[in-house]
Structure formats: structure tokens, C-alpha cells
Amino acid sequence: MDFISESDMEKIRNANEKRKVKLPDGTFVPSLGQGTWYLGENPSTREREIKTLKLGIELGMTLVDTAEMYGDGGSERLVGEAIRGIRDSIFLVSKVYPHNAGSKNIFTSCENSLKRLGTDHLDLYLLHWRGGVPFQETVECMEKLKKQGKILRWGVSNLDTADMKELMSCSGSENCMANQVLYHLGSRGIEFDLMPWQRECNIPIMAYCPIAKGGRLRKELLEDEAVNEIALKYHVRPLQVLLAWVIRDDDIIAIPKASREEHVIENAEAASIVLSKEDIDRLDRVFPKPDKKVRLEIL
């Protein structure tokens, strides 16, 4: 392979295999997975994106996250092609639209996702964000899908603290395995109340856009003096420091997206970076934790 030697691949894979997060049911999943938002939308980049996903899997990032929303199913089809023949080694996550999360549509939505992915089950099925369907109805549907064997676990996405508390008042809600939310060094609002509350309930955070979505904020993070000096200290790139910061604890899963092989290698290498307390304290001073409630950011 042009981008990486076999020995380096093994080293990166070993690092990722050591970095795990324990779900409430006792299942261990990689701290670093792969996101697929915006993948599968351009036929001209399809082959490259599939190769990138496959390489990420080889490097130990075997948790792959997608959604029926992404590319109107295009992302799921892309993922299905990438994992063909290796499905059993993948922890496969997809998400259902809020308007499909009730008894009228969820079973058809799930079946359609399974068909696009070329599999008979999902390892984790998430409510993409809160909609008009009552939580209790969604929970009951998720539990029925589990009994049918279509999904092994379920969770949620983009729920703030009050939403999570309401969810957990529902019968069957103790089976919620994760909450996928926006989280990175420049967006730390969840640390005030949502993250501590989820830790009390033993529900892991799954962080999407862990290096921040493009634009001014991402540029600010990547060009920050502290981030760059820490990167020099470990002989890595700033984006790898940002990823290492997100997975600094053992109960946060990060799902960075990569559309090129060189980028997925950089993401995977972040598993071997363990920031010191001094590093973390310095980043806290530059990008401080919130001291009051911050409304959950949703992209």
C-alpha cells in the first residue's frame, strides 16, 4: 500500500484494539470509529470512499456509523459495499429519522436500512434526534426490533439532559446504550450537565464531528498555539491532538469521518496518543469547560 507499511498498520491496529469503551450491556467497542456523513453522495468519489472505509477497518476502527438520512440512503449503500465479506467483524450503527421512529414506520425504515447495508441486523440503532413520536412508543418499537433480531441494541442521538431524563422515565429505557452528540474541544457544552449525568447512568457519549465541522471554528482549533505545541511534543498533527483529547477518557466514542486513505490513517493513529494531565490542563485554559448550562448544539 502506498500510504502505509504493513508494520505501521499493525502498530496502529494494535493501538486501536487497546482503546475500548464499555457499553451498558458489557459489550466493548472501539474508542475510535468511523463516521460517514456526506459519504456516498458523489459517484466519482465512491471507489475512494470505499477504500478509505476498508482501510479504517483494517486499522482497527471497526465501529462504522451511518444513517438513513445520509445521502438519502446512499451512505448506507456505500457502507454495505465496504463491509461486504467482513460484516461479522464490524460494529454497525445506523439511525432512524424522528418521523419514522414510531410503530407506523420504524419497522419498514429498519428493514430498508438493513437491505441497503446488506445485512440482517444492526449492532446499534439510534433515534437520530427528537421528533413528534413519544419516547415510550419509540422505546417499545426498539425493544420489538430487538426481539425480532433486526437490531441487537438501541440508543439515541442529539438528546440534551432534559430529553435524556424524560427518556429514562420510560419503561424499557434502561436498555439505552448511547447518546450520540456533537462534541469537540471547541464545543464543550455537554460537560456541564449532560456528560456528568450520563456517567452517573453509565451511558456512553458517542461524539460526532470530533474535530469540528469545517469553517472558522475548525480553523481556529487547528491553528491554536497550544494545540500545535502539543502536536510537536508528540510528533503528530494538530487534528490528531484534537481526536486524542476527545477520547481521553474511557467512556467516549469518537466517530471522525475520512474520505481519503491518508486521512483515515491520521485518524487511526490518534488512538496511540495519550495526553498528559499537563496537556489537558493547558487545553482547558485555552478552551475552558462551561460554567453554566449551554444548550445542546446540533448540526
Coordinates of N, CA and C in Angstrom, one line a residue, residues 150-265:
K150 N -33.6 -7.9 14.5 CA -33.2 -6.9 13.5 C -32.1 -5.9 14.0
I151 N -32.2 -5.7 15.3 CA -31.2 -4.9 16.0 C -30.7 -5.6 17.3
L152 N -29.5 -5.4 17.6 CA -29.0 -6.0 18.9 C -29.1 -5.0 20.1
R153 N -29.0 -3.7 19.7 CA -29.1 -2.7 20.8 C -29.7 -1.4 20.2
W154 N -30.1 -0.5 21.0 CA -30.6 0.7 20.6 C -30.1 1.9 21.4
G155 N -30.1 3.1 20.9 CA -29.7 4.3 21.6 C -30.4 5.5 21.0
V156 N -29.8 6.6 21.3 CA -30.4 7.9 20.8 C -29.3 8.8 20.3
S157 N -29.7 9.9 19.8 CA -28.7 10.9 19.3 C -29.3 12.3 19.4
N158 N -28.5 13.3 19.7 CA -28.9 14.7 19.8 C -29.9 14.9 20.9
L159 N -29.8 14.2 22.0 CA -30.7 14.5 23.1 C -30.0 15.2 24.2
D160 N -30.5 16.3 24.7 CA -30.0 17.0 25.8 C -30.4 16.4 27.1
T161 N -29.9 17.0 28.2 CA -30.1 16.4 29.5 C -31.6 16.2 29.9
A162 N -32.4 17.2 29.7 CA -33.9 17.1 30.0 C -34.5 16.0 29.1
D163 N -34.1 15.9 27.9 CA -34.7 14.9 27.0 C -34.2 13.5 27.5
M164 N -33.0 13.4 27.9 CA -32.5 12.1 28.4 C -33.2 11.7 29.7
K165 N -33.5 12.6 30.5 CA -34.2 12.3 31.8 C -35.6 11.8 31.5
E166 N -36.2 12.5 30.5 CA -37.6 12.1 30.1 C -37.6 10.7 29.5
L167 N -36.6 10.5 28.6 CA -36.4 9.1 28.0 C -36.3 8.1 29.1
M168 N -35.5 8.3 30.1 CA -35.2 7.3 31.1 C -36.3 7.1 32.1
S169 N -37.4 7.9 31.9 CA -38.6 7.6 32.7 C -39.5 6.6 32.0
C170 N -39.2 6.2 30.8 CA -40.0 5.3 30.0 C -39.6 3.9 30.4
S171 N -40.6 3.0 30.3 CA -40.4 1.6 30.6 C -39.5 1.0 29.4
G172 N -38.5 0.3 29.8 CA -37.5 -0.2 28.9 C -36.3 0.6 28.6
S173 N -36.4 1.9 29.1 CA -35.3 2.8 28.8 C -33.9 2.4 29.3
E174 N -33.9 1.5 30.3 CA -32.6 1.1 30.9 C -31.8 0.4 29.8
N175 N -32.4 0.1 28.7 CA -31.6 -0.6 27.6 C -31.0 0.4 26.6
C176 N -31.1 1.7 26.9 CA -30.4 2.7 26.0 C -28.9 2.6 26.2
M177 N -28.2 2.4 25.1 CA -26.8 2.1 25.1 C -25.9 3.3 24.9
A178 N -26.4 4.4 24.3 CA -25.5 5.5 24.0 C -26.3 6.7 23.6
N179 N -25.7 7.9 23.6 CA -26.3 9.1 23.1 C -25.2 9.8 22.2
Q180 N -25.5 9.9 21.0 CA -24.6 10.5 20.0 C -24.8 12.0 19.9
V181 N -23.8 12.8 20.2 CA -24.0 14.2 20.2 C -22.7 14.9 19.7
L182 N -22.8 16.2 19.3 CA -21.7 16.9 18.9 C -20.8 17.2 20.1
Y183 N -19.5 16.9 19.9 CA -18.5 17.1 21.0 C -17.1 17.2 20.4
H184 N -16.5 18.3 20.7 CA -15.1 18.5 20.4 C -14.5 19.6 21.3
L185 N -13.2 19.9 21.2 CA -12.6 20.8 22.1 C -13.2 22.2 22.0
G186 N -13.8 22.6 20.9 CA -14.4 23.9 20.8 C -15.9 23.9 21.1
S187 N -16.4 22.7 21.4 CA -17.9 22.6 21.7 C -18.0 21.7 22.9
R188 N -17.9 22.3 24.1 CA -17.8 21.5 25.4 C -19.1 21.7 26.3
G189 N -20.2 22.2 25.7 CA -21.3 22.4 26.5 C -21.8 21.2 27.3
I190 N -21.7 20.0 26.7 CA -22.2 18.8 27.3 C -21.5 18.5 28.7
E191 N -20.3 19.1 28.9 CA -19.6 18.8 30.1 C -20.2 19.4 31.3
F192 N -21.1 20.4 31.2 CA -21.7 21.0 32.3 C -22.7 20.1 33.0
D193 N -23.6 19.5 32.2 CA -24.6 18.6 32.9 C -24.9 17.3 32.2
L194 N -24.9 17.3 30.8 CA -25.2 16.1 30.1 C -24.2 14.9 30.3
M195 N -22.9 15.3 30.2 CA -21.9 14.2 30.4 C -21.9 13.7 31.8
P196 N -21.9 14.6 32.8 CA -21.9 14.0 34.2 C -23.1 13.2 34.5
W197 N -24.3 13.6 34.0 CA -25.5 12.8 34.2 C -25.4 11.4 33.5
Q198 N -24.9 11.4 32.2 CA -24.8 10.2 31.5 C -23.8 9.2 32.2
R199 N -22.7 9.8 32.8 CA -21.8 9.0 33.5 C -22.4 8.4 34.7
E200 N -23.2 9.1 35.4 CA -24.0 8.5 36.6 C -24.9 7.4 36.1
C201 N -25.4 7.5 34.9 CA -26.3 6.4 34.4 C -25.6 5.4 33.6
N202 N -24.2 5.5 33.5 CA -23.4 4.6 32.7 C -23.8 4.5 31.2
I203 N -24.1 5.6 30.7 CA -24.5 5.7 29.2 C -23.4 6.5 28.5
P204 N -22.6 5.8 27.7 CA -21.5 6.5 27.0 C -22.0 7.6 26.0
I205 N -21.1 8.5 25.8 CA -21.2 9.6 24.8 C -20.6 9.1 23.5
M206 N -21.3 9.2 22.4 CA -20.7 9.0 21.1 C -20.5 10.4 20.4
A207 N -19.3 10.8 20.2 CA -19.0 12.2 19.7 C -19.0 12.2 18.2
Y208 N -19.9 13.0 17.6 CA -19.8 13.2 16.1 C -19.1 14.5 15.9
C209 N -18.5 14.7 14.7 CA -17.7 15.8 14.3 C -16.6 16.1 15.4
P210 N -15.8 15.1 15.9 CA -14.9 15.3 17.0 C -13.7 16.3 16.7
I211 N -13.6 16.6 15.4 CA -12.5 17.6 15.0 C -13.2 18.9 14.6
A212 N -14.5 19.0 14.8 CA -15.3 20.1 14.4 C -15.6 20.1 13.0
K213 N -16.7 20.5 12.6 CA -17.1 20.6 11.2 C -16.3 21.8 10.6
G214 N -16.1 21.8 9.3 CA -15.3 22.8 8.6 C -15.7 24.2 9.0
G215 N -14.9 25.2 8.6 CA -15.2 26.6 8.8 C -14.3 27.2 9.8
R216 N -14.7 28.4 10.3 CA -13.8 29.2 11.2 C -13.4 28.5 12.5
L217 N -14.3 27.8 13.1 CA -14.0 27.1 14.4 C -13.0 26.0 14.2
R218 N -13.2 25.2 13.2 CA -12.2 24.2 13.0 C -10.8 24.7 12.7
K219 N -10.8 25.8 11.9 CA -9.5 26.5 11.6 C -8.9 27.0 12.8
E220 N -9.7 27.6 13.7 CA -9.2 28.2 15.0 C -8.6 27.1 15.8
L221 N -9.2 25.9 15.9 CA -8.7 24.8 16.7 C -7.4 24.3 16.1
L222 N -7.4 24.1 14.8 CA -6.2 23.5 14.2 C -5.0 24.5 14.2
E223 N -5.2 25.8 14.3 CA -4.2 26.7 14.3 C -3.8 27.2 15.7
D224 N -4.5 26.8 16.7 CA -4.2 27.2 18.0 C -2.8 26.9 18.5
E225 N -2.2 27.8 19.2 CA -0.8 27.7 19.6 C -0.6 26.5 20.5
A226 N -1.5 26.3 21.5 CA -1.3 25.2 22.5 C -1.5 23.9 21.8
V227 N -2.5 23.8 20.9 CA -2.7 22.5 20.2 C -1.5 22.2 19.3
N228 N -1.0 23.2 18.7 CA 0.2 22.9 17.8 C 1.5 22.6 18.6
E229 N 1.6 23.2 19.7 CA 2.8 22.8 20.6 C 2.7 21.4 21.1
I230 N 1.5 21.0 21.5 CA 1.3 19.7 22.0 C 1.5 18.7 20.8
A231 N 1.1 19.1 19.6 CA 1.3 18.2 18.5 C 2.8 18.0 18.2
L232 N 3.6 19.1 18.4 CA 5.0 19.0 18.2 C 5.6 18.1 19.2
K233 N 5.1 18.2 20.4 CA 5.6 17.4 21.6 C 5.5 15.9 21.3
Y234 N 4.4 15.5 20.6 CA 4.1 14.1 20.3 C 4.5 13.7 18.9
H235 N 5.0 14.6 18.1 CA 5.4 14.4 16.7 C 4.1 13.9 15.9
V236 N 3.0 14.6 16.1 CA 1.8 14.3 15.4 C 1.2 15.6 14.9
R237 N 0.1 15.5 14.2 CA -0.6 16.6 13.6 C -1.7 17.2 14.6
P238 N -2.0 18.5 14.5 CA -3.0 19.1 15.4 C -4.3 18.3 15.4
L239 N -4.8 17.9 14.3 CA -6.1 17.2 14.2 C -6.0 15.9 15.1
Q240 N -4.8 15.3 15.1 CA -4.7 14.1 15.9 C -4.7 14.4 17.4
V241 N -4.2 15.6 17.8 CA -4.3 16.0 19.2 C -5.8 16.2 19.6
L242 N -6.6 16.8 18.7 CA -8.0 17.1 18.9 C -8.7 15.8 19.1
L243 N -8.4 14.8 18.3 CA -9.1 13.5 18.4 C -8.6 12.8 19.7
A244 N -7.4 12.9 20.0 CA -6.9 12.3 21.3 C -7.5 12.9 22.5
W245 N -7.8 14.2 22.4 CA -8.5 14.9 23.5 C -9.9 14.3 23.7
V246 N -10.6 14.1 22.6 CA -12.0 13.7 22.8 C -12.0 12.3 23.4
I247 N -11.1 11.4 23.1 CA -11.1 10.0 23.7 C -10.2 9.9 24.9
R248 N -9.9 11.0 25.5 CA -9.0 11.0 26.7 C -9.5 10.1 27.8
D249 N -10.8 9.9 27.9 CA -11.4 9.1 28.9 C -11.9 7.8 28.3
D250 N -12.3 6.8 29.1 CA -12.6 5.5 28.5 C -14.1 5.3 28.3
D251 N -14.9 6.4 28.3 CA -16.3 6.3 28.1 C -16.8 7.2 27.0
I252 N -16.0 7.6 26.1 CA -16.3 8.4 25.0 C -15.9 7.8 23.7
I253 N -16.8 7.7 22.7 CA -16.5 7.1 21.4 C -16.5 8.2 20.4
A254 N -15.5 8.3 19.6 CA -15.4 9.4 18.6 C -15.6 8.8 17.2
I255 N -16.3 9.4 16.4 CA -16.6 8.9 15.0 C -16.2 9.9 13.9
P256 N -14.9 10.2 13.8 CA -14.4 11.1 12.8 C -14.7 10.5 11.4
K257 N -14.9 11.4 10.4 CA -15.1 11.0 9.0 C -13.8 11.2 8.3
A258 N -13.6 10.3 7.3 CA -12.4 10.5 6.4 C -12.9 10.0 5.0
S259 N -12.5 10.7 4.0 CA -12.9 10.3 2.7 C -11.7 10.0 1.8
R260 N -10.5 10.1 2.4 CA -9.2 9.7 1.8 C -8.4 8.8 2.7
E261 N -7.6 7.9 2.1 CA -6.9 6.9 2.9 C -5.9 7.6 3.8
E262 N -5.2 8.7 3.3 CA -4.2 9.3 4.2 C -4.9 9.9 5.4
H263 N -6.1 10.4 5.3 CA -6.8 11.0 6.4 C -7.3 9.9 7.4
V264 N -7.7 8.8 6.9 CA -8.2 7.7 7.9 C -7.0 7.2 8.6
I265 N -5.8 7.2 8.0 CA -4.6 6.8 8.8 C -4.3 7.7 9.9

